Short mmCIF file of C-alpha atoms in Angstrom, two decimals:
data_model
loop_
_atom_site.label_atom_id
_atom_site.label_comp_id
_atom_site.label_asym_id
_atom_site.label_seq_id
_atom_site.Cartn_x
_atom_site.Cartn_y
_atom_site.Cartn_z
CA MET A 1 0.00 0.00 0.00
CA ASN A 2 1.38 3.38 -1.00
CA LYS A 3 2.13 5.87 1.76
CA GLU A 4 -0.17 8.89 1.82
CA TYR A 5 1.11 12.43 2.36
CA PHE A 6 -0.58 15.68 3.36
CA ILE A 7 0.57 19.26 2.70
CA TYR A 8 -1.44 22.11 4.17
CA MET A 9 -0.59 25.60 2.94
CA ASN A 10 -2.09 28.70 4.44
CA LEU A 11 -1.46 31.88 2.45
CA ASP A 12 -2.39 34.61 4.88
CA GLY A 13 -4.54 37.36 3.38
CA PHE A 14 -5.54 35.41 0.25
CA GLY A 15 -8.89 37.00 -0.49
CA ARG A 16 -10.80 35.23 -3.24
CA TYR A 17 -11.00 38.38 -5.35
CA TYR A 18 -7.21 38.40 -5.77
CA TYR A 19 -7.42 35.02 -7.48
CA ASP A 20 -10.31 36.16 -9.67
CA ILE A 21 -8.51 39.32 -10.83
CA ALA A 22 -5.26 37.42 -11.46
CA ASN A 23 -7.12 35.10 -13.83
CA GLU A 24 -9.48 37.57 -15.50
CA SER A 25 -7.75 37.83 -18.87
CA MET A 26 -5.10 35.11 -18.71
CA ASN A 27 -3.93 32.04 -16.82
CA GLY A 28 -2.40 34.17 -14.07
CA THR A 29 -1.91 31.33 -11.56
CA PRO A 30 -1.31 28.22 -13.70
CA ASN A 31 -0.24 25.97 -10.84
CA LEU A 32 -3.18 26.80 -8.62
CA ASN A 33 -5.38 26.30 -11.67
CA ASN A 34 -3.87 22.86 -12.27
CA LEU A 35 -4.65 21.91 -8.69
CA ILE A 36 -8.22 23.08 -9.23
CA GLU A 37 -8.48 20.94 -12.38
CA GLN A 38 -7.16 17.93 -10.50
CA GLY A 39 -9.19 18.46 -7.34
CA VAL A 40 -11.96 20.55 -5.81
CA PHE A 41 -12.27 24.33 -5.90
CA PHE A 42 -14.35 25.90 -3.12
CA ASP A 43 -16.27 28.53 -5.04
CA ASN A 44 -18.19 29.87 -2.05
CA LEU A 45 -15.70 29.64 0.82
CA TYR A 46 -15.84 32.04 3.76
CA THR A 47 -13.82 32.78 6.85
CA GLY A 48 -15.11 33.47 10.37
CA ILE A 49 -15.55 36.48 12.64
CA PRO A 50 -13.46 38.40 13.47
CA SER A 51 -11.44 37.91 10.29
CA ILE A 52 -8.13 38.53 12.06
CA THR A 53 -5.03 36.39 11.67
CA PHE A 54 -4.52 34.42 14.88
CA PRO A 55 -8.19 33.80 15.69
CA MET A 56 -8.73 32.46 12.17
CA GLN A 57 -5.45 30.55 11.84
CA SER A 58 -6.19 28.72 15.09
CA SER A 59 -9.84 28.20 14.09
CA ILE A 60 -8.89 26.50 10.82
CA LEU A 61 -6.51 24.06 12.53
CA SER A 62 -8.97 23.39 15.36
CA GLY A 63 -12.00 23.11 13.08
CA ALA A 64 -14.00 25.60 15.12
CA TYR A 65 -14.40 29.31 15.66
CA SER A 66 -14.18 31.18 18.96
CA GLU A 67 -17.16 29.41 20.58
CA VAL A 68 -14.57 26.61 21.01
CA THR A 69 -11.15 28.25 20.70
CA ASP A 70 -12.21 31.19 22.89
CA ASN A 71 -10.03 33.48 20.78
CA CYS A 72 -12.02 36.37 19.31
CA CYS A 73 -9.02 38.78 19.24
CA GLN A 74 -10.43 41.05 21.96
CA TYR A 75 -13.53 41.59 24.05
CA TYR A 76 -14.76 43.91 26.76
CA ASP A 77 -15.02 42.22 30.14
CA LYS A 78 -18.16 43.78 31.57
CA LYS A 79 -17.61 42.33 35.03
CA HIS A 80 -14.14 43.82 35.49
CA GLY A 81 -14.55 46.82 33.18
CA ARG A 82 -11.54 46.19 30.96
CA LEU A 83 -10.60 45.29 27.41
CA VAL A 84 -9.15 41.78 27.20
CA LYS A 85 -6.75 40.83 24.41
CA CYS A 86 -6.86 37.13 23.46
CA ASN A 87 -3.36 37.14 21.92
CA HIS A 88 -2.31 33.57 21.01
CA SER A 89 -4.71 31.64 23.23
CA ASN A 90 -6.58 28.65 21.82
CA LYS A 91 -8.75 26.40 23.99
CA GLY A 92 -9.47 24.11 21.07
CA GLU A 93 -7.43 21.07 20.11
CA THR A 94 -5.22 21.50 17.05
CA LEU A 95 -4.64 18.97 14.31
CA GLY A 96 -1.00 18.99 15.39
CA GLU A 97 -2.00 17.77 18.83
CA VAL A 98 -4.09 15.00 17.29
CA LEU A 99 -1.17 13.85 15.15
CA ASN A 100 1.16 14.03 18.14
CA SER A 101 -1.19 11.87 20.23
CA LEU A 102 -1.26 9.31 17.42
CA ASN A 103 2.55 9.40 17.18
CA LYS A 104 2.35 10.56 13.57
CA PRO A 105 5.43 12.77 13.00
CA PHE A 106 4.97 16.08 11.19
CA ILE A 107 6.74 19.35 10.53
CA SER A 108 5.46 22.92 10.60
CA ILE A 109 7.08 25.69 8.59
CA GLN A 110 6.13 28.96 10.28
CA GLN A 111 2.58 27.68 10.98
CA PHE A 112 2.79 29.26 14.42
CA VAL A 113 -0.54 27.92 15.64
CA LEU A 114 1.12 24.51 16.03
CA ASN A 115 4.21 25.73 17.88
CA GLU A 116 3.99 24.11 21.33
CA ARG A 117 0.58 22.82 20.28
CA GLY A 118 1.75 19.56 18.74
CA CYS A 119 5.30 20.43 17.70
CA ASN A 120 8.34 22.29 19.02
CA PHE A 121 11.71 23.63 18.00
CA ASP A 122 14.41 20.93 18.03
CA ASP A 123 11.95 18.07 18.58
CA ASP A 124 12.87 14.65 17.18
CA LYS A 125 9.52 13.86 15.55
CA PHE A 126 7.32 16.93 15.68
CA VAL A 127 9.46 19.78 14.42
CA TYR A 128 8.64 23.47 14.25
CA PHE A 129 10.67 25.62 11.86
CA GLN A 130 10.56 29.40 11.92
CA PRO A 131 12.81 30.62 9.12
CA GLY A 132 11.22 34.09 8.97
CA GLY A 133 11.69 36.07 5.79
CA ASN A 134 9.37 36.17 2.83
CA TYR A 135 7.86 33.38 0.74
CA LYS A 136 11.20 32.60 -0.97
CA VAL A 137 12.86 31.70 2.33
CA ARG A 138 10.01 29.46 3.43
CA PHE A 139 9.56 27.70 0.10
CA LYS A 140 13.31 27.09 -0.07
CA LEU A 141 13.11 25.36 3.30
CA LEU A 142 10.18 23.27 2.12
CA LYS A 143 12.00 22.23 -1.06
CA ASP A 144 15.17 21.41 0.90
CA ILE A 145 13.17 19.16 3.22
CA ILE A 146 11.54 17.36 0.28
CA ASN A 147 14.97 16.96 -1.35
CA GLY A 148 16.48 15.49 1.82
CA LYS A 149 18.92 18.35 2.32
CA LYS A 150 20.27 19.40 5.70
CA VAL A 151 18.00 21.91 7.47
CA SER A 152 17.94 23.32 10.97
CA SER A 153 15.40 24.24 13.62
CA LYS A 154 17.12 26.56 16.08
CA ASN A 155 19.91 24.41 17.54
CA LYS A 156 19.24 21.09 15.83
CA GLU A 157 19.97 19.90 12.30
CA TYR A 158 17.81 17.49 10.34
CA ILE A 159 17.99 15.45 7.16
CA PHE A 160 14.66 13.93 6.13
CA LYS A 161 15.54 10.90 3.99
CA ASP A 162 11.84 10.51 3.26
CA MET A 163 9.48 13.45 3.01
CA PRO A 164 7.48 13.87 6.23
CA GLU A 165 3.97 12.49 5.84
CA TYR A 166 2.39 15.66 7.23
CA ILE A 167 3.61 19.15 6.40
CA PHE A 168 2.11 22.47 7.52
CA PHE A 169 3.23 25.60 5.70
CA TYR A 170 2.45 29.27 6.28
CA ALA A 171 3.37 32.38 4.26
CA ASP A 172 2.09 35.90 4.88
CA ASP A 173 3.38 37.89 1.92
CA LEU A 174 -0.11 38.56 0.54
CA ASP A 175 -1.14 39.94 3.92
CA ALA A 176 2.02 42.02 4.35
CA LEU A 177 1.73 43.65 0.93
CA GLY A 178 -2.05 43.79 1.13
CA HIS A 179 -1.98 46.13 4.13
CA ASN A 180 -0.12 48.63 1.90
CA PRO A 181 2.39 49.82 4.50
CA PRO A 182 5.00 52.48 3.67
CA TYR A 183 7.68 49.77 3.91
CA THR A 184 7.81 46.03 4.33
CA SER A 185 10.87 43.77 4.46
CA TYR A 186 8.88 41.28 2.36
CA ALA A 187 9.35 43.63 -0.61
CA PRO A 188 11.92 46.30 0.34
CA LEU A 189 11.95 48.01 -3.09
CA ARG A 190 8.18 48.34 -3.25
CA VAL A 191 6.59 51.78 -2.77
CA LYS A 192 3.32 52.43 -1.01
CA ALA A 193 0.38 52.39 -3.44
CA ILE A 194 -1.78 55.49 -3.62
CA THR A 195 -4.61 53.87 -5.57
CA GLU A 196 -6.57 50.70 -4.92
CA ASP A 197 -5.67 49.32 -8.35
CA ALA A 198 -1.99 49.74 -7.57
CA ARG A 199 -2.37 48.06 -4.16
CA VAL A 200 -4.16 45.07 -5.67
CA SER A 201 -1.65 44.86 -8.52
CA SER A 202 1.19 44.63 -6.00
CA VAL A 203 -0.51 41.74 -4.20
CA ILE A 204 -1.33 39.89 -7.41
CA GLY A 205 2.28 40.23 -8.55
CA ARG A 206 3.38 38.45 -5.37
CA LEU A 207 0.59 35.87 -5.77
CA LYS A 208 1.96 34.94 -9.18
CA GLU A 209 5.46 34.54 -7.70
CA ILE A 210 4.06 32.29 -4.97
CA ASP A 211 2.22 30.30 -7.64
CA GLU A 212 5.55 29.64 -9.34
CA GLU A 213 6.95 28.26 -6.10
CA ILE A 214 3.91 26.03 -5.66
CA GLY A 215 4.64 24.71 -9.15
CA LYS A 216 8.23 23.90 -8.14
CA VAL A 217 6.98 21.97 -5.10
CA ILE A 218 4.56 20.04 -7.29
CA ASN A 219 7.36 19.15 -9.71
CA LEU A 220 9.50 17.91 -6.83
CA LEU A 221 6.66 15.70 -5.61
CA LYS A 222 6.32 14.29 -9.11
CA GLU A 223 10.07 13.62 -9.29
CA LYS A 224 9.79 11.70 -6.02
CA ASN A 225 6.79 9.78 -7.42
CA ILE A 226 4.62 10.85 -4.50
CA TYR A 227 2.50 13.58 -6.07
CA ASP A 228 -0.44 11.28 -6.78
CA ASN A 229 -0.35 10.12 -3.13
CA THR A 230 -0.22 13.63 -1.72
CA THR A 231 -3.30 15.50 -0.54
CA ILE A 232 -2.68 19.25 -0.94
CA LEU A 233 -4.92 21.78 0.79
CA ILE A 234 -4.45 25.52 0.20
CA THR A 235 -6.59 28.17 1.84
CA SER A 236 -6.48 31.39 3.88
CA ASP A 237 -7.60 33.10 7.06
CA HIS A 238 -9.08 36.27 5.55
CA GLY A 239 -9.05 38.67 2.64
CA MET A 240 -8.40 42.42 2.67
CA ILE A 241 -10.31 45.67 2.17
CA PRO A 242 -8.96 49.21 1.70
CA TYR A 243 -9.72 52.17 3.91
CA LYS A 244 -8.81 55.83 3.72
CA GLY A 245 -9.75 59.27 4.97
CA LYS A 246 -10.69 60.10 8.55
CA SER A 247 -12.32 57.80 11.06
CA SER A 248 -16.11 57.48 11.24
CA ILE A 249 -16.01 56.78 14.98
CA LEU A 250 -17.37 60.24 15.79
CA LYS A 251 -20.28 59.71 13.42
CA LEU A 252 -21.05 56.47 15.24
CA ILE A 253 -20.97 58.25 18.59
CA LYS A 254 -23.34 60.85 17.19
CA ALA A 255 -25.70 58.11 15.97
CA LEU A 256 -25.71 56.52 19.43
CA GLU A 257 -26.40 59.93 20.97
CA ASN A 258 -29.31 60.46 18.63
CA ILE A 259 -30.78 57.10 19.64
CA GLY A 260 -30.72 58.42 23.20
CA PHE A 261 -27.59 57.04 24.82
CA GLU A 262 -25.94 59.50 27.20
CA ASN A 263 -23.17 57.39 28.74
CA ILE A 264 -20.73 56.43 25.96
CA LYS A 265 -17.19 55.18 26.54
CA VAL A 266 -14.41 54.21 24.14
CA VAL A 267 -11.80 51.67 25.24
CA GLN A 268 -8.41 51.01 23.73
CA ASP A 269 -5.63 48.98 25.35
CA ASN A 270 -7.37 49.30 28.73
CA ASN A 271 -7.52 53.09 28.52
CA LYS A 272 -11.12 54.15 28.97
CA LYS A 273 -12.41 57.43 27.58
CA ILE A 274 -15.82 58.94 28.29
CA TRP A 275 -17.64 60.91 25.60
CA ASN A 276 -18.60 64.35 26.88
CA LYS A 277 -21.79 65.22 25.04
CA ASP A 278 -21.57 68.92 25.91
CA LYS A 279 -17.97 69.56 24.88
CA HIS A 280 -17.87 66.87 22.18
CA LYS A 281 -14.64 65.55 23.58
CA LEU A 282 -13.35 62.25 24.83
CA ILE A 283 -12.43 62.54 28.50
CA GLU A 284 -9.68 60.13 29.46
CA ILE A 285 -10.00 58.30 32.77
CA LYS A 286 -6.61 58.28 34.47
CA GLU A 287 -5.49 55.54 36.85
CA ASN A 288 -6.38 57.65 39.89
CA ASN A 289 -9.95 57.89 38.53
CA LYS A 290 -9.57 61.63 37.96
CA TYR A 291 -10.77 62.92 34.61
CA LYS A 292 -8.52 64.72 32.20
CA GLU A 293 -10.07 66.33 29.13
CA LYS A 294 -8.39 65.02 26.03
CA SER A 295 -9.42 64.77 22.39
CA LEU A 296 -8.26 61.28 21.55
CA THR A 297 -5.09 61.52 19.40
CA MET A 298 -6.10 65.05 18.38
CA ASN A 299 -3.70 67.95 18.46
CA GLU A 300 -4.61 71.09 20.32
CA HIS A 301 -5.52 72.95 17.14
CA THR A 302 -8.10 70.40 16.02
CA SER A 303 -11.72 70.85 17.03
CA LEU A 304 -14.40 68.18 17.02
CA ASP A 305 -17.00 70.91 16.56
CA MET A 306 -16.49 70.68 12.79
CA TYR A 307 -18.67 67.56 12.85
CA ASN A 308 -21.59 69.79 13.91
CA PHE A 309 -22.93 67.40 16.51
CA GLU A 310 -26.51 67.88 17.59
CA ASN A 311 -27.55 66.41 20.90
CA LYS A 312 -30.97 64.95 20.20
CA TYR A 313 -32.14 63.06 23.24
CA ASN A 314 -35.54 62.21 21.85
CA SER A 315 -35.85 58.83 23.50
CA GLN A 316 -38.22 58.61 26.41
CA ASP A 317 -36.80 55.15 27.16
CA THR A 318 -35.18 55.34 30.60
CA ALA A 319 -33.32 52.08 29.90
CA ILE A 320 -31.56 53.66 26.93
CA ARG A 321 -30.69 56.87 28.78
CA GLU A 322 -29.26 54.94 31.72
CA THR A 323 -27.40 52.32 29.68
CA GLU A 324 -23.64 52.53 29.47
CA VAL A 325 -22.28 52.01 25.95
CA ILE A 326 -18.75 50.71 25.41
CA ILE A 327 -17.03 51.01 22.02
CA ALA A 328 -13.94 48.98 21.12
CA SER A 329 -12.31 49.14 17.70
CA THR A 330 -9.95 46.78 15.88
CA GLY A 331 -9.21 49.35 13.17
CA ILE A 332 -11.99 48.99 10.63
CA GLN A 333 -14.96 47.49 12.43
CA CYS A 334 -15.93 48.05 16.04
CA GLN A 335 -17.60 46.17 18.85
CA LEU A 336 -20.42 47.66 20.90
CA TYR A 337 -21.30 46.59 24.43
CA PHE A 338 -24.33 47.71 26.42
CA ILE A 339 -24.38 47.64 30.21
CA GLY A 340 -28.14 47.55 30.65
CA ASN A 341 -31.33 45.94 29.42
CA ILE A 342 -31.43 46.85 25.73
CA ASN A 343 -33.22 45.52 22.66
CA LEU A 344 -30.19 44.78 20.49
CA LYS A 345 -32.21 44.10 17.36
CA GLU A 346 -33.84 47.52 17.62
CA ILE A 347 -30.47 49.27 18.07
CA LYS A 348 -29.03 47.29 15.15
CA ASN A 349 -31.88 48.34 12.88
CA LYS A 350 -31.36 52.01 13.74
CA LEU A 351 -27.60 51.90 13.24
CA SER A 352 -27.96 50.00 9.95
CA LYS A 353 -29.64 53.07 8.45
CA GLU A 354 -26.47 55.14 8.84
CA GLU A 355 -24.96 55.89 5.43
CA TYR A 356 -21.41 54.86 6.41
CA ILE A 357 -22.39 51.47 7.91
CA GLU A 358 -22.50 48.39 5.68
CA LYS A 359 -23.59 45.71 8.13
CA CYS A 360 -24.35 45.10 11.80
CA LEU A 361 -24.66 41.77 13.59
CA THR A 362 -26.18 41.20 17.03
CA LYS A 363 -24.83 38.83 19.65
CA GLU A 364 -27.35 36.16 18.60
CA GLU A 365 -26.40 36.48 14.94
CA LEU A 366 -22.73 36.21 15.85
CA LYS A 367 -23.39 33.08 17.91
CA GLU A 368 -25.01 31.52 14.84
CA ARG A 369 -21.66 32.01 13.09
CA GLY A 370 -19.80 30.20 15.89
CA VAL A 371 -18.53 33.37 17.59
CA SER A 372 -17.99 33.52 21.35
CA GLU A 373 -20.90 35.24 23.05
CA LYS A 374 -18.53 37.62 24.83
CA PHE A 375 -17.16 39.04 21.56
CA ALA A 376 -19.75 41.81 21.11
CA ASP A 377 -23.36 42.78 21.74
CA ILE A 378 -23.39 44.39 18.31
CA LEU A 379 -20.62 44.25 15.71
CA VAL A 380 -20.58 47.27 13.38
CA SER A 381 -18.80 47.02 10.03
CA PRO A 382 -18.47 50.14 7.82
CA LYS A 383 -18.76 50.44 4.07
CA PRO A 384 -15.63 50.11 1.87
CA PHE A 385 -13.01 52.82 2.47
CA MET A 386 -14.72 53.80 5.76
CA HIS A 387 -13.24 52.80 9.12
CA PHE A 388 -13.58 53.17 12.88
CA ASN A 389 -9.91 53.71 13.60
CA LEU A 390 -9.31 55.42 16.93
CA ASP A 391 -6.59 57.59 15.43
CA LEU A 392 -8.81 60.60 14.86
CA ASN A 393 -6.00 62.87 13.76
CA THR A 394 -4.84 60.96 10.69
CA ASN A 395 -6.35 61.40 7.25
CA PHE A 396 -5.31 58.04 5.82
CA ILE A 397 -4.23 58.13 2.16
CA LEU A 398 -4.73 54.41 1.46
CA ASN A 399 -4.37 51.61 3.93
CA ALA A 400 -5.99 48.18 4.03
CA SER A 401 -6.95 45.64 6.65
CA HIS A 402 -9.27 42.68 7.14
CA ASP A 403 -11.38 43.10 10.29
CA SER A 404 -14.55 43.63 8.28
CA LEU A 405 -17.77 41.87 7.31
CA ASN A 406 -17.29 42.98 3.72
CA GLU A 407 -17.14 40.24 1.08
CA LYS A 408 -13.54 41.13 0.20
CA CYS A 409 -12.48 40.16 3.71
CA GLN A 410 -14.87 37.29 4.28
CA LYS A 411 -14.59 35.32 1.03
CA VAL A 412 -11.32 33.40 0.75
CA PHE A 413 -9.51 31.08 -1.61
CA GLY A 414 -9.63 27.32 -1.14
CA VAL A 415 -8.59 24.23 -3.13
CA ILE A 416 -7.92 20.60 -2.23
CA LYS A 417 -6.59 17.76 -4.36
CA GLY A 418 -5.73 14.18 -3.48
CA SER A 419 -6.18 10.53 -4.40
CA LYS A 420 -9.46 10.35 -2.47
CA ILE A 421 -10.75 13.73 -3.65
CA LYS A 422 -13.02 14.17 -6.66
CA ARG A 423 -11.39 15.71 -9.73
CA GLY A 424 -12.37 18.90 -11.50
CA LEU A 425 -15.25 19.70 -9.17
CA ILE A 426 -16.37 23.26 -8.50
CA TYR A 427 -18.01 23.05 -5.09
CA ARG A 428 -20.61 25.82 -5.09
CA GLU A 429 -22.30 25.25 -1.73
CA LYS A 430 -21.46 27.82 0.93
CA SER A 431 -18.70 26.49 3.15
CA TYR A 432 -16.32 27.81 5.77
CA ASN A 433 -12.60 27.47 6.27
CA ILE A 434 -13.21 25.51 9.49
CA ASP A 435 -14.76 22.77 7.30
CA LEU A 436 -11.52 22.09 5.45
CA ILE A 437 -9.36 20.38 8.07
CA PRO A 438 -12.20 18.10 9.31
CA THR A 439 -12.77 17.12 5.66
CA ALA A 440 -9.04 16.45 5.19
CA CYS A 441 -8.98 14.40 8.40
CA THR A 442 -11.77 12.23 7.07
CA VAL A 443 -9.91 11.73 3.79
CA LEU A 444 -6.72 10.82 5.67
CA ASN A 445 -8.51 8.63 8.20
CA ILE A 446 -7.44 10.80 11.14
CA PRO A 447 -9.73 11.47 14.13
CA LEU A 448 -11.26 14.93 14.28
CA MET A 449 -10.03 17.51 16.76
CA ARG A 450 -11.84 17.56 20.08
CA GLY A 451 -14.61 20.16 19.91
CA SER A 452 -14.45 20.44 16.12
CA LYS A 453 -17.55 22.14 14.71
CA GLY A 454 -16.58 22.24 11.03
CA LYS A 455 -18.62 20.22 8.57
CA VAL A 456 -17.09 17.23 6.80
CA ILE A 457 -17.86 17.94 3.14
CA ASP A 458 -18.67 14.40 2.04
CA ASP A 459 -19.73 15.55 -1.44
CA ILE A 460 -16.12 16.09 -2.50
CA ILE A 461 -14.77 12.75 -1.23
CA LEU A 462 -14.49 9.69 -3.45
#
């Protein structure tokens, strides 16, 4: 019986629209396209909420979103009155831990979710490599491992005479360039794009280079006569959407005021700021509980009065007037919390009418998507190019990020090919990236991760 192999590649920031644009007029990604022809393309694949790197990377490899992993990036702890950052926590079980428990050796190239969660630096069987650098560095390491060349993980050297049966690979070039920073070591000669077309073009250029490297890996597998026995899964954690101009956070505060809320606070990194409805300023709460008037990140020559706020306290609802509202932002979208008895659906409907807001989801709607109930009472996502950044002083020229409910962030690339996978199938049913690893586990006859919620997509399995 031939040995079966598995290669999982996660290309951070690989929004589906990048692939579509790259292949609009020509075969822009021939090697990805060959995999699609030989396997299954997920035509309607989505990520979870919030679409932020570590929560989603851990969700994919645990087969569940934050209702299981408990990592929703950040949340406001109502009991203790503070903003909690989830960092790299994951209460779910990873596929790496499953493989480790079965004594099935594997390697991870920069797939940080598995570091100390199934593999480690310098381990004999379950090896974590962190070469850093851009895609070239990481693909070189992968090719050296397949070729049986000497490689190192921190203080230990390895020669894999046979390719490891399970390989996890992570590259974040598409994310790094997609954010459109002034400088990135991933492409030191690149200049910051000033138009959306230029930003996208930069990402697609790198996507094509990555596609070439994927082709080289495929050729190596064929040379080793193991390509037909190798299941290859490629997907992503999120896409990317541009934003520019000044923050809409003050417009949101105004909208909440007009609904009738009088007690509005903004939290960032455990600094709490109270909105003063009379002076239209954010009053920072210092550690000694004394108030200090401060326009958040505004210089002394900038006035918030230019927004022409009108204090319309039309609501006769005592519950609304007495409710404390907490706003937390992750850059583009923001989380709202209400300390009081509030009809969330009613508030959502009112906010959804604001011209700068694209979509709102209530706590119940978020729970239906597998999101931890502590993540937000209402999640507010703005329209393209709008944002709720707490840097009020900056008029952004063109940046991009992925914490958004917009389709460009939510819809991601996904393909799988293998000896037990149907060939040339376009899978059009809506699916999620947490479905992919449980499906691969079923194909590879590996037990699912404890607490896995992802669906096994039986329709693509032979």
